[in-house]
PDB file of C-alpha atoms in Angstrom:
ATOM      1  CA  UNK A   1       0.000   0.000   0.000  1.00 59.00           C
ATOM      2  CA  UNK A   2       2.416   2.194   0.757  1.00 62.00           C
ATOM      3  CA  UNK A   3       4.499   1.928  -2.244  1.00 69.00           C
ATOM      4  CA  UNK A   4       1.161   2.498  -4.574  1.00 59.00           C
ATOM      5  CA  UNK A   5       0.789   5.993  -2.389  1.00 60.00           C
ATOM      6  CA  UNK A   6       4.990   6.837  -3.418  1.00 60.00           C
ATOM      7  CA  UNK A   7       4.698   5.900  -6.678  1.00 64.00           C
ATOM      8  CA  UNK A   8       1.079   7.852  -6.810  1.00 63.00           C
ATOM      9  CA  UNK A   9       2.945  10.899  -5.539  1.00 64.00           C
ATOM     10  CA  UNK A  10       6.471  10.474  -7.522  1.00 72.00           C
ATOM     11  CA  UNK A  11       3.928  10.390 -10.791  1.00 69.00           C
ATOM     12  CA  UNK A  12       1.849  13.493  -9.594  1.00 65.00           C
ATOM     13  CA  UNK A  13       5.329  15.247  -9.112  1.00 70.00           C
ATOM     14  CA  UNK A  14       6.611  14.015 -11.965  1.00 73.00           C
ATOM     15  CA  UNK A  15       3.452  15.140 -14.223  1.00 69.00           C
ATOM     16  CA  UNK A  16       3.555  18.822 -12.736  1.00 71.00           C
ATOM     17  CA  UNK A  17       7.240  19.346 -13.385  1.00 79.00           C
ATOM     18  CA  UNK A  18       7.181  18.049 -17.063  1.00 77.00           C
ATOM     19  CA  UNK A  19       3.349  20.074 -17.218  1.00 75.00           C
ATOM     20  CA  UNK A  20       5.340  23.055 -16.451  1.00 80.00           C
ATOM     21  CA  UNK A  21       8.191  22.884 -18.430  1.00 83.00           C
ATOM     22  CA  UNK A  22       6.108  22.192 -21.318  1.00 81.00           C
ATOM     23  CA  UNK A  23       3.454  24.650 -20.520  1.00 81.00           C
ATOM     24  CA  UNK A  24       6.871  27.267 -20.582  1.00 85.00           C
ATOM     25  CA  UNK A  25       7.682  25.896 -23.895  1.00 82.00           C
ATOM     26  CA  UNK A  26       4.070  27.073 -25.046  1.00 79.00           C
ATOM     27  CA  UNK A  27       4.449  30.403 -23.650  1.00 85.00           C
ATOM     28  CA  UNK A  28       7.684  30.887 -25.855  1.00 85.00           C
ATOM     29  CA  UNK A  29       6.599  29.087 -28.639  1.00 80.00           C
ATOM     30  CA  UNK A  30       5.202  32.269 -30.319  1.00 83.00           C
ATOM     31  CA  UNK A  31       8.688  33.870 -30.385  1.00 87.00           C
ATOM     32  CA  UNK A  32       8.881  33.173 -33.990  1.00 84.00           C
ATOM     33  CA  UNK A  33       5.322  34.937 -34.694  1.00 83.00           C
ATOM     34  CA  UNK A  34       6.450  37.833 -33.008  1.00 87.00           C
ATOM     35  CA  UNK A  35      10.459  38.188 -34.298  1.00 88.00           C
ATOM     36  CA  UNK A  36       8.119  38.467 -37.723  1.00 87.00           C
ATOM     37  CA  UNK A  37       6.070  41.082 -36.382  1.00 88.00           C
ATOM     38  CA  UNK A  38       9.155  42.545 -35.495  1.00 88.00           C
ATOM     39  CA  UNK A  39      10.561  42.855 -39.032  1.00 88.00           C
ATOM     40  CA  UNK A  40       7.482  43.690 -40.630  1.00 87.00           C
ATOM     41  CA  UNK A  41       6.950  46.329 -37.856  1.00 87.00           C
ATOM     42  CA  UNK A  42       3.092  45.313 -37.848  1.00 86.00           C
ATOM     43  CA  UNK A  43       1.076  42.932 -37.032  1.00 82.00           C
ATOM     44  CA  UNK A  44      -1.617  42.438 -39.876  1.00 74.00           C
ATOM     45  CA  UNK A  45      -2.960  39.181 -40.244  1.00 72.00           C
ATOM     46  CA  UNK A  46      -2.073  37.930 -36.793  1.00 78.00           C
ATOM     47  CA  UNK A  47      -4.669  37.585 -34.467  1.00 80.00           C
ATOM     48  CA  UNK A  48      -4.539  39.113 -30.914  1.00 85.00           C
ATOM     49  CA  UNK A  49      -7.018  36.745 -29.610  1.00 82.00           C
ATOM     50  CA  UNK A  50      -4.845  33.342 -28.552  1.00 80.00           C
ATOM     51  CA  UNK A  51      -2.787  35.664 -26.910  1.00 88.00           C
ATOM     52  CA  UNK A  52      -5.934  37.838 -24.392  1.00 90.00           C
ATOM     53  CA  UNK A  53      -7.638  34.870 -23.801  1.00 83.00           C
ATOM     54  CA  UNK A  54      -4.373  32.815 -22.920  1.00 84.00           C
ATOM     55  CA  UNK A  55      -3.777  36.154 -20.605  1.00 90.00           C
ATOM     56  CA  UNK A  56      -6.972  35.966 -19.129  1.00 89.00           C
ATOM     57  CA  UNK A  57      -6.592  32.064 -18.746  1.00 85.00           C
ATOM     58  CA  UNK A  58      -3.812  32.224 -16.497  1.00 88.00           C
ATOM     59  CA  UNK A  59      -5.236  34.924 -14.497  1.00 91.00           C
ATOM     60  CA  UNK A  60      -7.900  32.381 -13.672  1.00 89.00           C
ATOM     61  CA  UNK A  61      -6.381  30.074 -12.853  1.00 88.00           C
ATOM     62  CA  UNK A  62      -3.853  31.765 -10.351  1.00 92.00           C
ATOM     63  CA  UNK A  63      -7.120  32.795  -8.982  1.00 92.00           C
ATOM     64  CA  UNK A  64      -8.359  28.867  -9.052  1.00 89.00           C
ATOM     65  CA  UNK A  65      -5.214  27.720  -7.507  1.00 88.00           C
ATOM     66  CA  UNK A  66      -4.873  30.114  -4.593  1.00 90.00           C
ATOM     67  CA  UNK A  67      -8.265  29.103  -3.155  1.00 88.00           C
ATOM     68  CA  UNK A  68      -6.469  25.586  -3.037  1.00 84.00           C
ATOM     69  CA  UNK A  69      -4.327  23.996  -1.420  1.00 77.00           C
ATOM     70  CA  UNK A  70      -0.915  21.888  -2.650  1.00 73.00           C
ATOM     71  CA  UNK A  71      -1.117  24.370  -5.950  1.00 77.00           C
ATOM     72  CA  UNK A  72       2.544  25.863  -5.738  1.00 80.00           C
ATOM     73  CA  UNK A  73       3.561  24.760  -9.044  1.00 78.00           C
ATOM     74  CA  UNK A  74       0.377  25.579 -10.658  1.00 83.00           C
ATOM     75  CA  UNK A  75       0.092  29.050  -9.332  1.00 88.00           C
ATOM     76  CA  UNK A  76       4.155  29.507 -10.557  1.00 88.00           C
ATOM     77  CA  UNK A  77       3.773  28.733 -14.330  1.00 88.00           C
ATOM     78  CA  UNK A  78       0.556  30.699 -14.561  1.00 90.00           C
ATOM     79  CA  UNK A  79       2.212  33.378 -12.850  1.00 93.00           C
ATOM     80  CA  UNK A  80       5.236  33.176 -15.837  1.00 92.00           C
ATOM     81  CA  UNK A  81       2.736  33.157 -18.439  1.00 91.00           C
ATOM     82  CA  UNK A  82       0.754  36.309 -17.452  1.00 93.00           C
ATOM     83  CA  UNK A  83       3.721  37.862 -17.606  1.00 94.00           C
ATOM     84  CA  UNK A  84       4.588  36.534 -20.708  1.00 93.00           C
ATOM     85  CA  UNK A  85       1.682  37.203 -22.849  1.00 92.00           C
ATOM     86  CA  UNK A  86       0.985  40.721 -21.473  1.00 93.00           C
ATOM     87  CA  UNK A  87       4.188  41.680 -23.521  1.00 93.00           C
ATOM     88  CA  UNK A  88       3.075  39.455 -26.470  1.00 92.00           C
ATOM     89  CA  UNK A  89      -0.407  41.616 -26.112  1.00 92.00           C
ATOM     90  CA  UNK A  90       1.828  44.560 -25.664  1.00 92.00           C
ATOM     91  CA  UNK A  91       4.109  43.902 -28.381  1.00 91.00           C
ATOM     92  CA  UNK A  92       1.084  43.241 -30.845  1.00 90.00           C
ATOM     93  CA  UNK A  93      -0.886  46.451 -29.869  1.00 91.00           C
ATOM     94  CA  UNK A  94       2.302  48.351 -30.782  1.00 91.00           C
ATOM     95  CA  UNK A  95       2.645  47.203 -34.282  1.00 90.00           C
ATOM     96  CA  UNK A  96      -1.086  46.651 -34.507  1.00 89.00           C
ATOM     97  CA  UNK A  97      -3.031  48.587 -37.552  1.00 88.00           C
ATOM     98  CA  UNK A  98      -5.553  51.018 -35.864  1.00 88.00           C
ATOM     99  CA  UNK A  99      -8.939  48.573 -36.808  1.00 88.00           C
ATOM    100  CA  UNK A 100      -7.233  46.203 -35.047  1.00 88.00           C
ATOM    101  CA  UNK A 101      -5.553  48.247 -32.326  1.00 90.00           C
ATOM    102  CA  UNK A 102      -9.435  49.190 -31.145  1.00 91.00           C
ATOM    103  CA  UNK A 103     -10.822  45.106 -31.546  1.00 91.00           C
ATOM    104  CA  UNK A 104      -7.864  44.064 -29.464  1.00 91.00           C
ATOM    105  CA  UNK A 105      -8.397  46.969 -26.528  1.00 93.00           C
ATOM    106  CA  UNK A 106     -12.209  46.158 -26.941  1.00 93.00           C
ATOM    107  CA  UNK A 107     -11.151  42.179 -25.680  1.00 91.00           C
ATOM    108  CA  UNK A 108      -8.825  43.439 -22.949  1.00 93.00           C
ATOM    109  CA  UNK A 109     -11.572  45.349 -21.458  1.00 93.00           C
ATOM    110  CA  UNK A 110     -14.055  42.626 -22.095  1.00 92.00           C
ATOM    111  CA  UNK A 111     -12.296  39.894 -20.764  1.00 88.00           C
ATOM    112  CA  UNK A 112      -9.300  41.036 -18.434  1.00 90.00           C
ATOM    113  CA  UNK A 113     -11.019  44.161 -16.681  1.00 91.00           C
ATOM    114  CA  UNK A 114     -15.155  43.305 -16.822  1.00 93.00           C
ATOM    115  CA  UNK A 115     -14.326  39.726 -17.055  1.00 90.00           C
ATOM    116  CA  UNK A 116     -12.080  38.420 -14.312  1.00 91.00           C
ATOM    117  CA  UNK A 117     -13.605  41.460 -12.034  1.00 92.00           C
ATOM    118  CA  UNK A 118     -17.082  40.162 -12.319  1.00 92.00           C
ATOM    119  CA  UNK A 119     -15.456  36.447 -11.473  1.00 91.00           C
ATOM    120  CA  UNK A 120     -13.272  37.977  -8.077  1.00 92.00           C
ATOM    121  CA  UNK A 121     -15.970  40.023  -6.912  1.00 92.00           C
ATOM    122  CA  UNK A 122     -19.148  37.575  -7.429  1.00 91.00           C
ATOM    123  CA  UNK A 123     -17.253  34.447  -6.109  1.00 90.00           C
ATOM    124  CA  UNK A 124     -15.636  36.381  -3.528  1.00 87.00           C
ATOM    125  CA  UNK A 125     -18.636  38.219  -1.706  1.00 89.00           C
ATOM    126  CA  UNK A 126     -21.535  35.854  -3.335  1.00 89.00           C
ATOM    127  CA  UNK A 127     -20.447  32.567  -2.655  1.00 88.00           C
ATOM    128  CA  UNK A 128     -19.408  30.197   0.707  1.00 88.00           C
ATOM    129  CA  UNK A 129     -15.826  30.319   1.078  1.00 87.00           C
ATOM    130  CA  UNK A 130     -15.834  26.404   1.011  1.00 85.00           C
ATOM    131  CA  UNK A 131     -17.152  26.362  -2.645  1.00 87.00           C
ATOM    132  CA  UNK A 132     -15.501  29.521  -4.062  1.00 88.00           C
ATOM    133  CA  UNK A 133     -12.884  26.986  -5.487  1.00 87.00           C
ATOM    134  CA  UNK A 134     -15.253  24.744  -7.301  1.00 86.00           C
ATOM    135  CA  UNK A 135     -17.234  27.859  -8.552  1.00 88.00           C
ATOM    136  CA  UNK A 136     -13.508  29.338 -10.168  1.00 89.00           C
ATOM    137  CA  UNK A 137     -12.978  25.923 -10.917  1.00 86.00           C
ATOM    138  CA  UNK A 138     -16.001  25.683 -13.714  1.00 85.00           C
ATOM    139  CA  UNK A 139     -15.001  28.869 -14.874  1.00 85.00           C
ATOM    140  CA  UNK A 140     -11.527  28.333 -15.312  1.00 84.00           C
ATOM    141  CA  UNK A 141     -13.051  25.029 -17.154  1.00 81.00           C
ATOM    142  CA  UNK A 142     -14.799  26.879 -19.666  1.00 80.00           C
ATOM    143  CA  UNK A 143     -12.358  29.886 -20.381  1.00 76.00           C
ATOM    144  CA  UNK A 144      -9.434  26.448 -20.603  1.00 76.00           C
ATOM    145  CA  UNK A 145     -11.872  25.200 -23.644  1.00 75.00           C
ATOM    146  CA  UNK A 146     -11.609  28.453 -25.276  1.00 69.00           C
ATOM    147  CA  UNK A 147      -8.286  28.731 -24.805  1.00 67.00           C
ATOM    148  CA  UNK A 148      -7.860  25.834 -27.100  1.00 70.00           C
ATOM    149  CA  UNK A 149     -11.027  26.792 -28.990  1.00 70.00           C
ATOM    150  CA  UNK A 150      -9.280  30.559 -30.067  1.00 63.00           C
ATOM    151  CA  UNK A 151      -6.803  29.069 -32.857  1.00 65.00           C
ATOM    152  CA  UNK A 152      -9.805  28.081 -34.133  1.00 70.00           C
ATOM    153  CA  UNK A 153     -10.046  31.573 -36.707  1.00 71.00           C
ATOM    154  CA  UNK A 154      -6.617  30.701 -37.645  1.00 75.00           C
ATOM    155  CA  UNK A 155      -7.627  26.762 -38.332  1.00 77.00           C
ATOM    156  CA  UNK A 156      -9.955  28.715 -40.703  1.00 78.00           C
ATOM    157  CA  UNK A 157      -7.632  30.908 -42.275  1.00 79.00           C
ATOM    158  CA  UNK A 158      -5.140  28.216 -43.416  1.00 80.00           C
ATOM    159  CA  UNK A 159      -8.052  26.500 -44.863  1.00 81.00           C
ATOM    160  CA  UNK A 160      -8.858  29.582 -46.851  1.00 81.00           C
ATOM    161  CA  UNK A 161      -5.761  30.596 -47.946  1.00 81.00           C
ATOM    162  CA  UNK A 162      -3.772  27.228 -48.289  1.00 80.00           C
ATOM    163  CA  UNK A 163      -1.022  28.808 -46.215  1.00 79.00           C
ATOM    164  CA  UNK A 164       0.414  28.013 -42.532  1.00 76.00           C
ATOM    165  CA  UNK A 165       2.165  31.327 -42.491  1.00 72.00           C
ATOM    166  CA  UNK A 166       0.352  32.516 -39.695  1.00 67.00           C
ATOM    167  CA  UNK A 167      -0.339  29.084 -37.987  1.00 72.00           C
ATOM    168  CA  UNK A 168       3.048  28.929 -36.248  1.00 68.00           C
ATOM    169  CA  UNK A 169       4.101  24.612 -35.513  1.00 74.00           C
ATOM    170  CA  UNK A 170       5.403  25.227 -32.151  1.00 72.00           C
ATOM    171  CA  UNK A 171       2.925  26.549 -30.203  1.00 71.00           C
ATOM    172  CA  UNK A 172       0.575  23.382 -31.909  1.00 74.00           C
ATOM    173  CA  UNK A 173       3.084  21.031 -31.086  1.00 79.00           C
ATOM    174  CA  UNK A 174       3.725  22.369 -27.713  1.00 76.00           C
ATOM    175  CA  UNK A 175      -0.338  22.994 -26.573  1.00 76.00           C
ATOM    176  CA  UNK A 176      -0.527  19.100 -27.711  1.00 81.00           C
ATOM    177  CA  UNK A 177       1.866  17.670 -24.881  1.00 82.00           C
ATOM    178  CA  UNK A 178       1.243  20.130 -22.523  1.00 79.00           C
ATOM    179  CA  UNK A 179      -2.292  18.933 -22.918  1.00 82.00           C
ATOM    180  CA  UNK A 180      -1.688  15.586 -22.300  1.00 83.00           C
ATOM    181  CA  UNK A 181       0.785  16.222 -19.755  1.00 81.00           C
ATOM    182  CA  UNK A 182      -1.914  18.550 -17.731  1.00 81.00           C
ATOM    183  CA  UNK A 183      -4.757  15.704 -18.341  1.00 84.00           C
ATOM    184  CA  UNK A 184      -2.822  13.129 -16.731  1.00 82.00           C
ATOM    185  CA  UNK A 185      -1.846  15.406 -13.707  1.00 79.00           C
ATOM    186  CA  UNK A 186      -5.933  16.293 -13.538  1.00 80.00           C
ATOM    187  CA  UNK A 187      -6.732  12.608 -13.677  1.00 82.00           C
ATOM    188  CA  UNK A 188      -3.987  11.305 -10.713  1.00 78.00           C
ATOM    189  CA  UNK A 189      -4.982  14.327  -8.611  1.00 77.00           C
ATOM    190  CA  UNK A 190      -8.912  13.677  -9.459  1.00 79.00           C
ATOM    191  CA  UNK A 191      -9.269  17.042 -10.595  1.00 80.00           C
ATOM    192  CA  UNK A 192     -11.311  16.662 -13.519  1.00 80.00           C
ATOM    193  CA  UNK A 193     -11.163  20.806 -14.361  1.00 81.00           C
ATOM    194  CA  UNK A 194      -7.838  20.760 -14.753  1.00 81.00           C
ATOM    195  CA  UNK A 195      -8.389  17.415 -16.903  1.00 83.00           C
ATOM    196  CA  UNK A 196     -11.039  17.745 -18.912  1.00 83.00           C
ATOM    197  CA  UNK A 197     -10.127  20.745 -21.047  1.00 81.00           C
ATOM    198  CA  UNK A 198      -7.491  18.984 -22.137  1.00 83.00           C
ATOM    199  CA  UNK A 199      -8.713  16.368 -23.793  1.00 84.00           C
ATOM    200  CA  UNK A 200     -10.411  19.081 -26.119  1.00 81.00           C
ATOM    201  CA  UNK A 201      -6.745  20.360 -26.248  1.00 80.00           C
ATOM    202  CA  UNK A 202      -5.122  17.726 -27.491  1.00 83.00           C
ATOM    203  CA  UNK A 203      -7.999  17.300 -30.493  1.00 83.00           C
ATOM    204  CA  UNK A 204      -7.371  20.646 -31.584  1.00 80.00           C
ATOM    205  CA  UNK A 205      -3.654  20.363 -30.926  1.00 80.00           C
ATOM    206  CA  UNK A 206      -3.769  17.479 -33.281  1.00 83.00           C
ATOM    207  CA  UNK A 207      -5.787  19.091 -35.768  1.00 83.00           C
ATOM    208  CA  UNK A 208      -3.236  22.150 -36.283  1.00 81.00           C
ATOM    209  CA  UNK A 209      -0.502  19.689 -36.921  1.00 82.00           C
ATOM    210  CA  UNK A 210      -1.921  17.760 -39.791  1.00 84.00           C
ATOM    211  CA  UNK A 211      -3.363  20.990 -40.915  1.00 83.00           C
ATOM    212  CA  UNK A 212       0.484  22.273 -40.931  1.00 83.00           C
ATOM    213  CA  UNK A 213       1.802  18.887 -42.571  1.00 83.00           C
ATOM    214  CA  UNK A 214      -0.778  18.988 -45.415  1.00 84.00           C
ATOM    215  CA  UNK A 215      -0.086  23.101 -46.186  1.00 81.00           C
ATOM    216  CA  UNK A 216       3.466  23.438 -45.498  1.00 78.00           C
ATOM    217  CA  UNK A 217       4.804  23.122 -48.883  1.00 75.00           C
ATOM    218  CA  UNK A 218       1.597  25.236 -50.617  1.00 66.00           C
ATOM    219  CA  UNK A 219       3.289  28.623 -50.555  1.00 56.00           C
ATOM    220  CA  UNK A 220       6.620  26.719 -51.832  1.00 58.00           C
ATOM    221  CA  UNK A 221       4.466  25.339 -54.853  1.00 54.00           C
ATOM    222  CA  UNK A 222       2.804  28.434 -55.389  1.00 55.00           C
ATOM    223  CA  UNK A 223       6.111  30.175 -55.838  1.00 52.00           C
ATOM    224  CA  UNK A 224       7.890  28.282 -58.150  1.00 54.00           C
ATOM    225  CA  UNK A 225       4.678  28.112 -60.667  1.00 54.00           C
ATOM    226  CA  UNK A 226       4.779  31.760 -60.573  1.00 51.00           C
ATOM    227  CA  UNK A 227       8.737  31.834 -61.699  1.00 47.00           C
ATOM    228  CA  UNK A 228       8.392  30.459 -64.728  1.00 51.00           C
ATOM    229  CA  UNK A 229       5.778  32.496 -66.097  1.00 47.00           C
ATOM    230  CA  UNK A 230       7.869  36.127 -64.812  1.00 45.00           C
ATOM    231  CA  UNK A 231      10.683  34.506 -66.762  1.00 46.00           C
ATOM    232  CA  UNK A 232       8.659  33.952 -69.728  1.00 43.00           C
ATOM    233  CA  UNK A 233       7.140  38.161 -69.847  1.00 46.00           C
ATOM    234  CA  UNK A 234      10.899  38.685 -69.488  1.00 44.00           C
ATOM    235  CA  UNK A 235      12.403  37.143 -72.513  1.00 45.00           C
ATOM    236  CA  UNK A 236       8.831  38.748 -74.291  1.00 45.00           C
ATOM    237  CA  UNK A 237       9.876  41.749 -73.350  1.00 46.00           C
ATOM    238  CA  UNK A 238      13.667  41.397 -74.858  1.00 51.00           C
ATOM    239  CA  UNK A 239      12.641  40.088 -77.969  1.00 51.00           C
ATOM    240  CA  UNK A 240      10.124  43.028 -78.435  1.00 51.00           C
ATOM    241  CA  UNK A 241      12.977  45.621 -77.911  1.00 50.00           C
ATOM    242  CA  UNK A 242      15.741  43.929 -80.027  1.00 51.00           C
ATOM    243  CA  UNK A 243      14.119  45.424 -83.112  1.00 55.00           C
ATOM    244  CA  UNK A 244      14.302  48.759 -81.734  1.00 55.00           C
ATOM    245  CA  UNK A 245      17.467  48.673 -80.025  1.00 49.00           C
ATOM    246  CA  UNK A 246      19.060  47.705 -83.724  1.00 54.00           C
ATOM    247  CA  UNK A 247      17.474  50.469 -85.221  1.00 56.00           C
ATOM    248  CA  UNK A 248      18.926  53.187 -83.136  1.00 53.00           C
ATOM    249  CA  UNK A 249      22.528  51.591 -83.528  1.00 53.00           C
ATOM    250  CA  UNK A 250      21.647  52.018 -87.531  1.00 53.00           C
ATOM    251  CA  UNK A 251      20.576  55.301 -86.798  1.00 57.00           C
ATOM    252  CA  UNK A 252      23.872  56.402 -84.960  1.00 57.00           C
ATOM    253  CA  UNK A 253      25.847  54.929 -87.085  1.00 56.00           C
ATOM    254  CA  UNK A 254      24.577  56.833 -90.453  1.00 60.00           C
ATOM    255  CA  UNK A 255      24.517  60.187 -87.949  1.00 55.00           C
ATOM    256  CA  UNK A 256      28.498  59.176 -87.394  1.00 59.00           C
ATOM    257  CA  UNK A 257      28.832  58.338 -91.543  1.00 63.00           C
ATOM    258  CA  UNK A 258      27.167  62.251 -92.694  1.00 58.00           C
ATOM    259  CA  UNK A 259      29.274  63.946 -89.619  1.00 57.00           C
ATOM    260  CA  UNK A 260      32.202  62.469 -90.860  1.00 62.00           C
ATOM    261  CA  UNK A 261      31.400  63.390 -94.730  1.00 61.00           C
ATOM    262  CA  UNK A 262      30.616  67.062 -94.050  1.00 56.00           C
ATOM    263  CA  UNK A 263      33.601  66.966 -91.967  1.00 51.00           C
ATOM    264  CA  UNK A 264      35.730  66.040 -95.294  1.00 51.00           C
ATOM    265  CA  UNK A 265      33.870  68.472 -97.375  1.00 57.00           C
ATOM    266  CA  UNK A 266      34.643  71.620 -94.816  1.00 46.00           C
ATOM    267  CA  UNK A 267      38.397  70.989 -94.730  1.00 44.00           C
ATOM    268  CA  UNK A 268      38.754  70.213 -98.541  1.00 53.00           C
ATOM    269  CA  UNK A 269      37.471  73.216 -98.903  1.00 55.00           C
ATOM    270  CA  UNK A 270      39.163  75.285 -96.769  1.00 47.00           C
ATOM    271  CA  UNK A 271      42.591  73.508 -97.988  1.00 52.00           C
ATOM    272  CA  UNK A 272      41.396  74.627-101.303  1.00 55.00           C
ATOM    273  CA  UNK A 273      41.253  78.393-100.114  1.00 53.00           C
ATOM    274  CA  UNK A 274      44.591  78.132 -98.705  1.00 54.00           C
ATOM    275  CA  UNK A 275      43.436  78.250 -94.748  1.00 51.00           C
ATOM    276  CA  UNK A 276      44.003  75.743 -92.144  1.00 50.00           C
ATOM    277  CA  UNK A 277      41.861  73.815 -91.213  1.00 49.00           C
ATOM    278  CA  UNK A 278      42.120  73.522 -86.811  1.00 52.00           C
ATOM    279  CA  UNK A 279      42.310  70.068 -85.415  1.00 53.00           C
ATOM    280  CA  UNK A 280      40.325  68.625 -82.632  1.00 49.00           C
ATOM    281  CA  UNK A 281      42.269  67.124 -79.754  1.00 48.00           C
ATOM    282  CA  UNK A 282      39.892  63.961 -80.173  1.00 48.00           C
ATOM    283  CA  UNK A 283      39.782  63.688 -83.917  1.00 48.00           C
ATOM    284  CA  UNK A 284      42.533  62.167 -85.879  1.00 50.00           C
ATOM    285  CA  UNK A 285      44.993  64.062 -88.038  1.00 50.00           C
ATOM    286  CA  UNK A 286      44.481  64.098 -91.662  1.00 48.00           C
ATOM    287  CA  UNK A 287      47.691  62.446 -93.481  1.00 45.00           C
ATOM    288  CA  UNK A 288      49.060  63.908 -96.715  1.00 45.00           C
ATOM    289  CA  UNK A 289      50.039  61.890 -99.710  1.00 40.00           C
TER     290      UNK A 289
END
């Protein structure tokens, strides 16, 4: 009996560590997304809302986990990824196109201020103390679910535009095991809100991956069917001004021919009249016979 209870516990320790470290993985997996932003210096076409309602997320769950107990680890990694996606929120606001400067500021105030408020002040001076947890818990339940639901309107725009470019793989791949990882914890610890959203993770996880494997190579393909034809108008467009460009060589060459002649003609005759005729630094010296 006693060794089911260590290995229980080594497995519930061993569950939250690796949850954690993968859950940091997630919060850094959109590094790449943002480096682009960077470059670009804006932010059109990616969406702010992964990153608010991952914000709002953790706050909930901090919330969740101080109102119970043995919840150290869960309250530390939630902690690290407020902080983190306030600056990805931050970071995206900066660059962010004025339309979607306002939508973004309209969720923050929706979901972080009016949100999470309503949730702290109704479960804090509505409800028993000795159900406020399982109260936060079915919240934090349903705001997990669209946590994992908001990639959805990206899901849609790859569909639509046959392009992963703003689908980035390694906050998929890294929502995936962190999902299993967190389901396994919620199942050994019989907390089925921390385990139940995840199953729903891990489908949509899944989902972006195949997703990325089918349209990874679609803007690769797209580009080098458009090469080919930009060549083509190219050697068109040569061909078309050969004809010309021979002309004008014909042209300056009989110019340099008549210059020439009436050249001749000037200093005959003035050789004829007995003056000299001055010579150009750049012309050649007329040799007599």
């Amino acid at each position: 009996m006693c060794t089911f209870f260590f290995f229980f516990f080594i497995s519930c320790v061993l569950f939250t560590i690796v949850g954690n470290v993968i859950s940091f993985m997630v919060y850094l997996a959109p590094l790449p997304t943002f480096r682009q932003i960077y470059k670009k210096k804006t932010s059109e076409g990616f969406q702010s809302i992964p990153y608010v309602v991952a914000l709002f997320s953790a706050m909930l769950w901090i919330y969740y986990a101080l109102l119970k107990s043995d919840t150290t680890l869960l309250i530390t990694i939630n902690s690290v990824g407020c902080f983190i996606e306030t600056i990805y929120v931050a970071v995206h606001l900066f660059y962010a196109p004025k339309k979607a400067r306002v939508q973004t500021l309209k969720l923050i105030v929706l979901l972080i201020v009016c949100g999470f408020g309503f949730i702290v002040l109704s479960t804090h001076f509505l409800v028993k103390p000795s159900k406020q947890a399982n109260v936060v818990g079915w919240f934090c339940l349903v705001f997990s679910l669209c946590v994992f639901v908001a990639p959805l309107c990206i899901v849609r725009k790859v569909i639509q535009t046959k392009s992963v470019e703003y689908m980035p793989f390694l906050l998929s791949f890294f929502l995936t095991l962190s999902a299993v990882m967190w389901f396994f914890y919620g199942l050994l610890m019989k907390d089925y809100v921390i385990a139940i959203p995840n199953v729903l993770g891990f489908s949509f996880g899944v989902l972006q991956m195949v997703l990325y494997s089918i349209y990874r190579n679609a803007d690769k393909i797209s580009t080098e069917q458009k090469l080919p034809q930009k060549q083509t108008q190219i050697i068109i467009l040569d061909n078309q001004k050969i004809p010309e460009l021979n002309e004008k060589i014909i042209d300056i060459a009989k110019l340099g021919e008549l210059l020439r002649s009436e050249k001749i003609q000037v200093v005959s005759q003035l050789n004829s009249n007995g003056i000299e005729a001055p010579q150009h630094p750049n012309l050649p010296k007329e040799s007599h016979v």
